[in-house]
Amino acid sequence: MTTILTGGLGKSEVAGRVTGLGLPGVEVAVSSDMDAAVQLRAGQADYFLGTCHTGAGASLGVLVGLLGAAACHTFGRSVPTAEQIEALLDEGKQVFGFAVDRIDAVAPALARAIAARTD
């Protein structure tokens, strides 16, 4: 089972969007940034999807500070390609930030790529 935590301004919307995909082997939970960092560090969760107005600052600020920049990536207001997402997952990124007005495009793409890696 892979656990995706959602946080930030659109955390409930992201959780609903990902849950609505019905991806097997994926569990979604709404979280605060601090709780997500603790769970990720302890291996109790696998990924974090955070949102804010720009997708660049508040979406990941706490997680970058606690987990380090190497574990995090922000898409900002852009919509990544499947290839970009795959490359970031291959690099070991666990934490992703994006703008709330990109939830419908980014959250499903990330969730599907993550689910494809689930045993």
XYZ file of C-alpha atoms in Angstrom:
119
model
C 0.000 0.000 0.000
C 1.296 3.442 -0.940
C 0.193 6.389 1.186
C -0.157 9.847 -0.329
C -0.641 12.740 2.068
C -2.173 16.003 0.913
C -1.598 19.407 2.437
C -1.821 23.105 1.899
C -4.604 25.333 0.686
C -6.306 22.739 -1.532
C -5.570 19.643 0.548
C -9.176 18.410 0.700
C -9.704 19.008 -3.000
C -6.507 17.112 -3.886
C -7.488 14.226 -1.591
C -10.918 14.028 -3.192
C -9.517 14.187 -6.704
C -6.964 11.433 -6.062
C -9.401 9.236 -4.118
C -11.914 9.615 -6.950
C -9.466 7.944 -9.326
C -9.945 4.654 -7.482
C -6.306 3.655 -7.857
C -5.596 0.219 -6.385
C -2.888 0.115 -3.743
C -3.088 3.869 -3.039
C -4.336 5.343 0.220
C -4.902 9.103 0.524
C -5.013 11.150 3.728
C -5.345 14.862 4.424
C -2.512 16.150 6.610
C -0.816 19.226 7.955
C 2.659 20.047 6.679
C 4.318 19.253 9.994
C 2.509 15.933 10.440
C 3.355 14.994 6.855
C 7.056 15.660 7.427
C 7.040 13.484 10.540
C 5.182 10.653 8.771
C 7.425 10.769 5.702
C 10.579 10.722 7.828
C 9.261 7.781 9.845
C 8.287 5.805 6.745
C 4.592 5.965 7.687
C 3.734 7.707 4.412
C 5.288 7.677 0.966
C 4.403 10.926 -0.833
C 3.076 14.416 -0.161
C 1.129 16.623 -2.558
C 0.958 20.225 -1.376
C -0.850 23.210 -2.814
C -0.881 26.971 -2.461
C -1.737 29.907 -4.717
C 1.567 29.827 -6.596
C 2.661 26.255 -5.955
C 6.125 27.485 -5.104
C 6.280 28.696 -1.528
C 3.757 27.715 1.095
C 2.962 24.428 -0.642
C 6.304 22.946 0.428
C 8.067 25.362 2.772
C 7.921 23.236 5.915
C 8.742 20.014 4.069
C 11.756 21.489 2.283
C 13.013 22.714 5.635
C 12.550 19.387 7.408
C 13.198 16.834 4.649
C 15.622 18.762 2.465
C 15.359 20.079 -1.063
C 16.524 16.779 -2.569
C 13.227 15.116 -1.570
C 11.057 17.954 -2.865
C 9.976 19.469 -6.163
C 7.600 22.259 -7.038
C 5.820 22.524 -10.345
C 4.602 26.004 -9.471
C 1.893 26.889 -11.950
C 3.134 24.579 -14.705
C 1.580 21.264 -15.682
C 4.240 18.543 -15.946
C 4.405 15.904 -18.631
C 4.283 12.222 -17.750
C 7.971 12.031 -18.622
C 8.838 14.846 -16.208
C 6.916 13.150 -13.409
C 8.592 9.804 -14.096
C 12.030 11.431 -14.045
C 11.326 13.092 -10.693
C 10.052 9.861 -9.182
C 13.145 8.090 -10.522
C 15.255 10.708 -8.700
C 13.513 9.794 -5.454
C 11.329 12.877 -5.066
C 8.546 12.295 -2.526
C 7.162 15.778 -2.017
C 5.468 17.785 -4.746
C 4.014 21.287 -4.765
C 1.709 22.898 -7.281
C -0.813 25.713 -7.603
C -4.421 25.198 -6.514
C -5.677 26.148 -9.958
C -3.717 23.214 -11.414
C -5.162 20.509 -9.126
C -7.335 18.932 -11.842
C -4.340 18.461 -14.133
C -1.438 17.795 -11.769
C -2.913 15.701 -8.935
C -4.252 12.891 -11.178
C -1.053 12.768 -13.230
C 1.083 12.457 -10.103
C -1.243 9.924 -8.472
C -1.350 7.714 -11.556
C 2.450 7.752 -11.881
C 2.808 6.895 -8.198
C 0.195 4.131 -8.437
C 2.043 2.606 -11.383
C 4.996 2.046 -9.033
C 2.906 0.413 -6.330
C 3.515 -3.275 -5.795
